XYZ file of C-alpha atoms in Angstrom:
549
model
C 77.269 67.857 87.595
C 75.684 71.237 87.115
C 72.833 72.116 89.489
C 70.352 74.684 88.185
C 67.431 74.124 90.694
C 67.190 78.104 90.995
C 67.056 78.954 87.436
C 65.699 75.867 85.682
C 62.346 75.746 83.852
C 60.599 73.936 86.687
C 59.195 75.094 89.826
C 61.367 77.031 92.619
C 60.675 75.348 96.082
C 60.441 77.060 99.139
C 62.376 76.228 102.155
C 60.716 73.823 104.399
C 60.204 74.427 108.000
C 59.850 78.223 107.930
C 59.035 79.458 111.311
C 59.459 82.661 113.505
C 63.305 82.111 113.460
C 63.699 81.297 109.924
C 65.450 84.374 109.106
C 67.609 84.635 112.348
C 70.520 83.061 110.604
C 70.545 85.508 107.861
C 70.502 88.397 110.364
C 74.049 87.131 111.628
C 75.308 86.160 108.158
C 74.316 89.473 106.659
C 75.742 91.522 109.537
C 79.014 89.871 108.939
C 78.859 90.636 105.187
C 78.086 94.252 106.109
C 81.215 94.446 108.189
C 83.344 93.077 105.465
C 82.525 95.758 103.140
C 82.147 98.654 105.675
C 85.709 99.006 106.684
C 86.905 98.763 103.059
C 84.787 101.868 102.290
C 85.913 103.493 105.417
C 89.570 103.123 104.254
C 88.912 104.342 100.683
C 87.307 107.502 101.976
C 89.891 108.153 104.725
C 92.873 108.194 102.529
C 93.839 111.672 102.866
C 93.482 111.389 106.696
C 95.424 108.335 106.767
C 98.202 109.934 104.798
C 98.279 112.815 107.409
C 98.045 110.706 110.506
C 100.823 108.260 109.489
C 103.064 110.919 107.595
C 103.115 108.785 104.471
C 102.044 108.829 100.923
C 98.906 108.065 98.883
C 100.681 105.148 97.196
C 101.495 103.488 100.738
C 97.842 103.698 101.657
C 97.080 102.173 98.167
C 99.321 99.371 98.931
C 97.593 98.802 102.337
C 94.123 98.723 100.686
C 95.352 96.503 97.934
C 97.125 94.086 100.536
C 93.957 93.609 102.396
C 92.002 92.414 99.260
C 95.151 90.569 98.162
C 95.291 88.540 101.181
C 91.847 87.627 101.048
C 91.974 86.710 97.552
C 95.040 84.564 98.100
C 93.543 82.572 101.182
C 89.948 82.400 100.253
C 90.228 79.157 98.682
C 92.136 77.859 101.596
C 89.512 79.198 103.873
C 86.710 77.413 102.070
C 88.657 74.149 102.355
C 88.993 74.783 106.129
C 85.260 75.239 106.278
C 84.869 71.712 104.826
C 87.567 70.280 107.386
C 86.242 71.754 110.503
C 82.673 72.613 109.756
C 81.229 75.767 108.135
C 79.796 77.273 111.154
C 82.929 76.606 113.216
C 85.019 78.193 110.396
C 82.628 81.130 110.255
C 83.136 81.680 114.040
C 86.981 81.231 114.203
C 87.265 83.581 111.228
C 85.369 86.218 113.227
C 87.557 85.890 116.141
C 90.727 86.396 114.008
C 88.818 89.164 112.303
C 88.105 90.832 115.637
C 91.676 90.531 116.535
C 92.726 92.307 113.555
C 90.179 95.189 114.010
C 91.121 95.739 117.397
C 94.809 96.055 116.393
C 93.757 98.431 113.562
C 91.875 100.633 115.901
C 95.055 101.273 117.869
C 97.635 101.126 115.159
C 100.575 103.548 116.022
C 102.348 103.243 112.693
C 101.306 102.406 109.118
C 103.296 99.062 109.543
C 100.974 98.011 112.372
C 97.944 99.125 110.411
C 99.026 96.804 107.507
C 99.561 94.096 110.048
C 96.168 94.435 111.707
C 93.982 95.525 108.644
C 95.370 93.988 105.748
C 96.911 90.821 107.036
C 95.070 89.604 110.194
C 91.586 91.120 109.230
C 92.179 89.659 105.736
C 92.994 86.150 106.974
C 89.900 86.372 109.171
C 87.805 87.366 106.245
C 89.237 84.638 104.064
C 87.572 82.160 106.598
C 84.371 84.112 107.117
C 83.285 84.853 103.511
C 83.387 81.257 102.069
C 81.677 79.863 105.129
C 79.070 82.677 104.805
C 78.276 81.897 101.241
C 78.008 78.336 101.889
C 75.851 78.724 105.007
C 73.363 81.013 103.198
C 72.965 78.371 100.365
C 72.626 75.428 102.840
C 70.172 77.323 105.061
C 67.842 78.365 102.426
C 66.278 76.879 99.211
C 64.456 78.031 96.308
C 63.024 81.485 96.256
C 64.142 81.832 99.916
C 67.665 81.455 98.720
C 67.216 84.214 96.113
C 65.868 86.516 98.878
C 68.644 85.677 101.144
C 71.289 86.433 98.440
C 69.412 89.636 97.700
C 69.574 90.647 101.370
C 73.395 89.886 101.570
C 74.082 91.644 98.432
C 71.960 94.553 99.642
C 73.795 94.698 102.900
C 77.094 94.805 100.940
C 75.653 97.792 99.353
C 74.651 99.255 102.548
C 78.305 98.802 103.608
C 79.371 100.841 100.705
C 76.623 103.317 101.485
C 77.339 103.725 105.294
C 81.110 103.495 104.882
C 81.832 106.679 103.071
C 79.171 108.602 105.079
C 79.939 107.102 108.600
C 83.648 106.874 107.924
C 83.825 110.378 106.529
C 81.864 111.951 109.355
C 83.949 110.005 112.032
C 87.193 110.673 110.293
C 86.478 114.337 109.957
C 85.031 115.107 113.325
C 86.487 112.248 115.592
C 88.732 109.734 114.327
C 88.680 106.672 111.882
C 89.913 104.541 114.730
C 86.359 104.465 116.310
C 84.887 102.600 113.376
C 87.360 99.725 113.825
C 86.859 99.679 117.658
C 83.071 99.455 117.020
C 83.552 96.649 114.777
C 85.393 94.697 117.290
C 82.190 95.069 119.499
C 79.996 93.961 116.710
C 82.198 90.893 116.248
C 81.769 89.820 119.927
C 77.802 90.145 119.466
C 78.030 88.119 116.363
C 79.800 85.239 118.242
C 77.178 85.431 121.021
C 74.517 84.868 118.391
C 76.332 82.065 116.497
C 73.864 79.603 117.718
C 71.128 80.930 115.562
C 72.911 79.447 112.591
C 72.022 75.672 112.306
C 75.374 73.682 111.885
C 75.333 71.663 108.494
C 75.804 68.028 108.763
C 79.517 67.061 109.128
C 81.285 65.756 105.958
C 81.174 61.897 105.770
C 84.899 61.904 104.751
C 87.438 63.811 106.457
C 89.095 66.737 104.276
C 92.843 67.037 104.293
C 94.244 70.505 103.776
C 96.490 70.946 100.853
C 99.318 72.925 101.987
C 101.361 73.042 98.936
C 98.479 74.071 96.906
C 97.707 76.828 99.243
C 101.341 78.136 99.244
C 101.343 77.997 95.403
C 97.994 79.837 94.922
C 98.800 82.422 97.541
C 102.208 83.155 96.139
C 101.171 83.180 92.572
C 98.223 85.636 93.253
C 100.389 87.802 95.471
C 102.991 88.181 92.712
C 100.478 88.934 90.069
C 98.798 91.634 92.126
C 102.274 92.918 93.368
C 103.461 93.602 89.780
C 100.216 95.324 88.806
C 100.469 97.511 91.884
C 103.946 98.487 91.424
C 103.646 99.102 87.682
C 102.857 102.704 88.273
C 106.135 103.079 90.234
C 108.436 100.779 88.341
C 107.047 101.230 84.837
C 105.686 98.470 82.715
C 108.353 98.085 80.457
C 110.700 101.097 80.558
C 112.459 101.272 83.915
C 111.013 104.274 85.960
C 112.048 103.480 89.450
C 112.375 99.644 89.368
C 114.645 98.211 92.176
C 116.586 96.518 89.380
C 116.293 95.904 85.718
C 116.233 92.695 83.609
C 117.747 93.180 80.111
C 117.285 96.879 80.522
C 113.568 96.395 81.258
C 111.398 97.220 84.486
C 110.859 93.933 86.505
C 106.998 94.526 86.459
C 106.226 91.989 83.598
C 108.726 89.733 85.079
C 106.944 89.657 88.422
C 103.664 89.230 87.167
C 104.949 86.386 84.709
C 106.553 84.620 87.803
C 102.976 84.763 89.442
C 101.471 83.291 86.318
C 104.026 80.478 86.391
C 103.126 79.570 90.104
C 99.523 79.488 89.386
C 100.151 77.093 86.558
C 102.252 74.965 88.712
C 99.439 75.235 91.202
C 97.092 73.666 88.409
C 99.534 70.826 87.838
C 99.843 70.074 91.563
C 95.985 70.004 91.871
C 95.663 67.692 88.922
C 98.256 65.360 90.409
C 96.461 65.286 93.748
C 93.241 64.502 91.972
C 94.787 61.634 89.871
C 96.172 60.178 93.193
C 92.824 60.384 95.131
C 93.927 63.105 97.314
C 91.832 66.243 98.210
C 92.517 69.009 96.005
C 92.326 72.612 96.995
C 89.963 73.165 94.020
C 88.094 70.503 92.028
C 88.922 72.165 88.611
C 86.136 70.143 87.152
C 83.705 72.988 88.577
C 85.142 75.357 86.088
C 83.472 73.142 83.452
C 80.053 74.344 84.712
C 79.207 77.219 82.335
C 76.980 79.334 84.759
C 79.498 79.070 87.704
C 82.373 80.066 85.374
C 80.413 83.055 83.939
C 79.290 84.081 87.421
C 82.875 83.973 88.683
C 84.340 86.041 85.810
C 81.492 88.523 86.026
C 82.052 88.817 89.823
C 85.764 89.443 89.245
C 84.990 92.092 86.579
C 82.486 93.781 88.783
C 84.833 94.275 91.522
C 87.708 95.256 89.592
C 85.375 98.140 88.072
C 83.827 99.116 91.411
C 87.169 99.260 93.668
C 89.044 100.728 90.904
C 86.489 103.669 90.714
C 86.221 103.652 94.328
C 89.981 104.396 94.460
C 90.010 107.185 91.803
C 86.799 109.103 92.656
C 87.750 109.743 96.307
C 91.056 110.995 95.036
C 89.229 113.446 92.575
C 86.911 114.485 95.482
C 89.640 115.032 98.076
C 92.857 115.895 96.387
C 91.542 117.814 93.391
C 88.247 119.436 94.968
C 89.787 119.677 98.424
C 86.721 117.966 100.096
C 87.274 116.363 103.511
C 86.141 112.791 104.381
C 82.682 113.688 105.417
C 81.999 115.887 102.318
C 83.485 113.094 100.210
C 81.120 110.508 101.864
C 78.093 112.714 101.064
C 78.846 112.909 97.558
C 79.245 108.978 97.228
C 75.898 108.515 98.937
C 73.946 108.216 95.746
C 75.922 105.414 94.458
C 75.404 103.657 97.834
C 71.687 104.162 98.099
C 70.844 103.038 94.489
C 73.156 100.090 94.848
C 71.381 98.826 97.990
C 67.875 99.342 96.488
C 68.890 97.449 93.242
C 70.646 94.607 95.047
C 67.481 94.008 97.188
C 65.352 93.966 94.063
C 66.867 90.656 92.826
C 63.996 88.190 93.772
C 61.493 90.805 92.252
C 63.463 91.057 89.082
C 63.658 87.423 88.779
C 59.867 87.071 88.145
C 60.323 89.092 84.946
C 63.839 88.609 83.558
C 66.565 86.109 83.679
C 69.909 86.558 85.459
C 71.739 87.051 81.993
C 69.321 89.762 81.074
C 69.455 91.598 84.442
C 73.211 91.443 84.424
C 73.570 92.698 80.758
C 70.986 95.685 81.600
C 73.199 96.322 84.792
C 76.405 96.536 82.663
C 74.678 98.955 80.228
C 73.671 101.160 83.085
C 77.251 101.140 84.365
C 78.498 102.135 80.933
C 76.164 105.012 80.704
C 77.167 106.177 84.148
C 80.781 106.020 83.348
C 80.210 108.157 80.205
C 78.225 110.610 82.321
C 80.850 110.699 85.074
C 83.614 111.477 82.548
C 81.718 114.751 81.617
C 81.751 115.712 85.406
C 85.571 115.606 85.889
C 86.190 119.298 85.754
C 88.102 121.774 87.837
C 84.872 122.804 89.594
C 82.540 120.084 90.258
C 78.934 120.295 89.248
C 77.373 118.515 92.454
C 73.978 117.697 90.816
C 75.405 116.126 87.769
C 78.136 114.271 89.675
C 75.189 112.999 91.922
C 73.152 111.634 89.168
C 76.218 109.917 87.549
C 76.994 108.278 90.973
C 73.337 107.072 91.435
C 73.370 105.546 87.908
C 76.593 103.864 88.744
C 74.945 102.299 91.936
C 71.965 101.168 90.084
C 74.271 99.276 87.652
C 76.523 97.622 90.322
C 73.287 96.836 92.353
C 71.760 94.884 89.373
C 74.648 92.736 89.021
C 74.885 92.222 92.932
C 71.350 91.004 92.974
C 72.120 88.065 90.648
C 75.550 86.826 90.832
C 75.857 85.350 94.324
C 72.743 83.190 93.750
C 74.068 82.193 90.233
C 77.365 80.872 91.751
C 75.769 78.903 94.719
C 72.918 77.460 92.612
C 75.292 76.086 90.075
C 76.756 73.527 92.322
C 75.738 70.678 94.498
C 75.797 70.997 98.318
C 79.057 69.191 98.793
C 80.805 71.797 96.574
C 79.415 74.875 98.226
C 82.360 75.815 100.333
C 84.638 75.580 97.393
C 82.296 77.523 95.413
C 82.089 80.128 98.149
C 85.894 80.239 98.219
C 85.998 80.726 94.490
C 83.282 83.311 94.620
C 85.060 85.538 97.089
C 88.314 84.868 95.355
C 87.009 86.387 92.340
C 85.496 89.319 94.299
C 88.739 89.942 96.359
C 91.011 89.374 93.390
C 89.013 91.811 91.439
C 89.191 94.334 94.157
C 92.937 94.148 94.598
C 93.557 94.079 90.833
C 91.017 96.888 90.606
C 92.651 99.274 92.929
C 96.179 98.429 91.688
C 95.334 98.404 87.998
C 93.188 101.575 87.793
C 95.549 103.260 90.355
C 98.487 102.422 88.017
C 96.759 103.687 85.066
C 95.939 106.819 86.736
C 99.492 107.532 87.935
C 100.853 106.585 84.495
C 98.460 108.770 82.846
C 99.121 111.745 85.279
C 102.978 111.434 84.464
C 102.649 111.198 80.646
C 100.114 114.068 80.654
C 102.352 116.339 82.931
C 105.344 115.609 81.022
C 103.731 116.511 77.657
C 102.403 119.771 79.026
C 105.691 120.793 80.465
C 107.646 120.004 77.379
C 105.142 121.965 75.135
C 105.238 125.066 77.269
C 107.506 127.711 75.781
C 107.229 129.676 79.295
C 109.309 127.093 81.100
C 112.929 127.025 80.747
C 114.903 124.174 79.575
C 116.801 123.953 82.823
C 113.511 123.636 84.591
C 112.240 121.141 82.099
C 115.287 118.990 82.784
C 114.952 119.313 86.545
C 111.169 118.269 86.332
C 112.198 115.368 84.062
C 114.807 114.228 86.644
C 112.175 114.516 89.547
C 109.624 112.532 87.330
C 112.173 109.771 87.003
C 111.948 109.144 90.759
C 108.268 108.839 90.583
C 105.113 110.995 90.615
C 102.518 111.208 93.338
C 98.800 112.287 93.203
C 98.922 115.148 95.633
C 97.154 118.587 96.112
C 98.568 121.286 93.758
C 99.575 123.495 96.774
C 101.792 120.621 97.864
C 103.395 120.684 94.289
C 103.807 124.457 94.710
C 105.424 124.272 98.038
C 107.775 121.511 96.590
C 108.830 123.773 93.600
C 109.408 126.550 95.848
C 111.783 124.625 98.069
C 113.565 123.327 94.919
C 114.289 126.974 93.967
C 112.154 127.163 90.807
C 111.438 130.754 89.832
C 107.914 131.744 90.836
C 106.624 132.421 87.346
C 107.822 129.067 85.951
C 106.418 127.272 89.165
C 103.024 128.791 88.394
C 103.208 127.251 84.800
C 104.150 123.880 86.460
C 101.333 123.948 88.866
C 98.875 124.624 86.381
C 100.156 121.819 84.045
C 100.000 119.491 87.034
C 96.366 120.407 87.830
C 95.270 119.807 84.155
C 97.298 116.533 84.120
C 95.531 115.474 87.257
C 92.075 115.841 85.610
C 93.498 114.085 82.344
C 94.754 111.199 84.420
C 91.355 110.805 86.305
C 89.516 110.720 82.843
C 91.863 108.033 81.496
C 91.361 105.902 84.607
C 87.678 106.283 84.492
C 87.686 105.387 80.708
C 89.735 102.266 81.329
C 86.916 101.175 83.713
C 84.461 101.812 80.859
C 86.553 99.515 78.792
C 86.289 96.743 81.616
C 82.579 97.069 81.297
C 82.562 96.366 77.705
C 84.853 93.500 78.336
C 82.318 92.103 80.816
C 79.625 91.623 78.256
C 81.709 88.927 76.520
C 81.346 86.705 79.583
C 77.627 86.987 80.186
C 76.557 84.423 77.314
C 76.653 81.478 79.848
C 74.939 82.972 82.688
C 71.351 81.526 83.270
C 68.815 82.530 80.742
C 65.624 81.143 82.575
C 63.704 83.285 84.928
C 62.907 82.290 88.308
C 60.032 79.933 88.496
C 56.798 80.653 90.517
C 56.587 79.466 94.059
C 55.315 76.034 94.808
C 51.701 75.764 96.242
C 51.926 75.258 100.150
C 49.711 73.374 102.299
């Protein structure tokens, strides 16, 4: 049954029993949300330093970043079910402990493999327990307009994480070490555990919930294969074999891996239907997807994070690899998007007095589209800092308008008993969008870079056929998004004559800008796609507060 107490035409009630400690729980929950976003932003802005510290490649760090979001996406639904089984506050606490272990290991990681274990896997599993419980605890603790305020604060703190992450991470990475951020996170986790009593434990479930192990395995494996295929498409090729570990009927394995993931997700759906038929606890009640507002909110959340994380992977590459800025300078140039996103996300309750969630989200998408068009004009060999700053500020404004509405839409669409599942679905959509965004936009970037570079080299009469053949052979092994001086050094060591090497370096520099523009343009296409899924978002404005006394 659809629940619409937040957006219906009636009166929005205030939470009862408001006292001096009414918002203490939100301080704990909001800080946890801040942490979950902060280290992702730190990772994105520290890509170049991580590549240097671990003597690896950009695509390796891209895989680590994607794996983190993938682990959360794969296990978020399971995390929500664990919250129903052991209690949401307990699940929140256990998840924080796991997350703390992961962030401690990340701070001390000696190799990129340990970094992936600590950050991508252990922290990801901890977050997969924390975030569904967090969403359900906010909804269970606050009612009516207070709930809208609470979700605005949580969304705003997520924006603050994006704000502080690039700047703090950039400064610490440039002048100290990125490891300090993760060490500090471990300390904050300990403080949150000490303050856990500020969160009122919800009433336990009347009926014990059994964890669906088979469903968890099928959903996790299916999601993993889909994202793996998208992630590796830039290396393996979509259809034509580029560097695929093996071929099937002469084609790259990319689409076959994605197809296998889709088959496993279909088997997951069949398995869940079977459990429901037999009266057993499913991992997901698929009947929830028949709630229009919930489904529209989830799809829009997925799309929002796909765009945001895709852009936040591409833009730091432009700033660091093309422009040569260090992590701190990169953070400064990303600050406008973060500030406006924070302000817009906190404006949710105020905007709800004048416009419906559907209207606010559509305006937000329009602002995002305008910002992407503006951003395209700033991708030049020499950056115009002022124009770039305004484009970033506009992007943050659009993102913040979406963030101000969507969490409340999802949680207000379901009954209390379904809030953990809704929280799991909400964060699955967000993290799946994040992992697919990084993988898809990154893949488009690398593919466009390779295509543009190949075309420019082939059409340049100053480059000999022998060098063109040598370059084509090198491209078959894969292409990396690296600084032009690294390309020049590679050409020199390969014995390419200096005059021809100069032409190749110039072609690569131009291809970098072309690839960046194609990737950003793809993000604009996703914004247009997002409009199609806003039709079922709530169309009623937030009602006035009920009289007190």
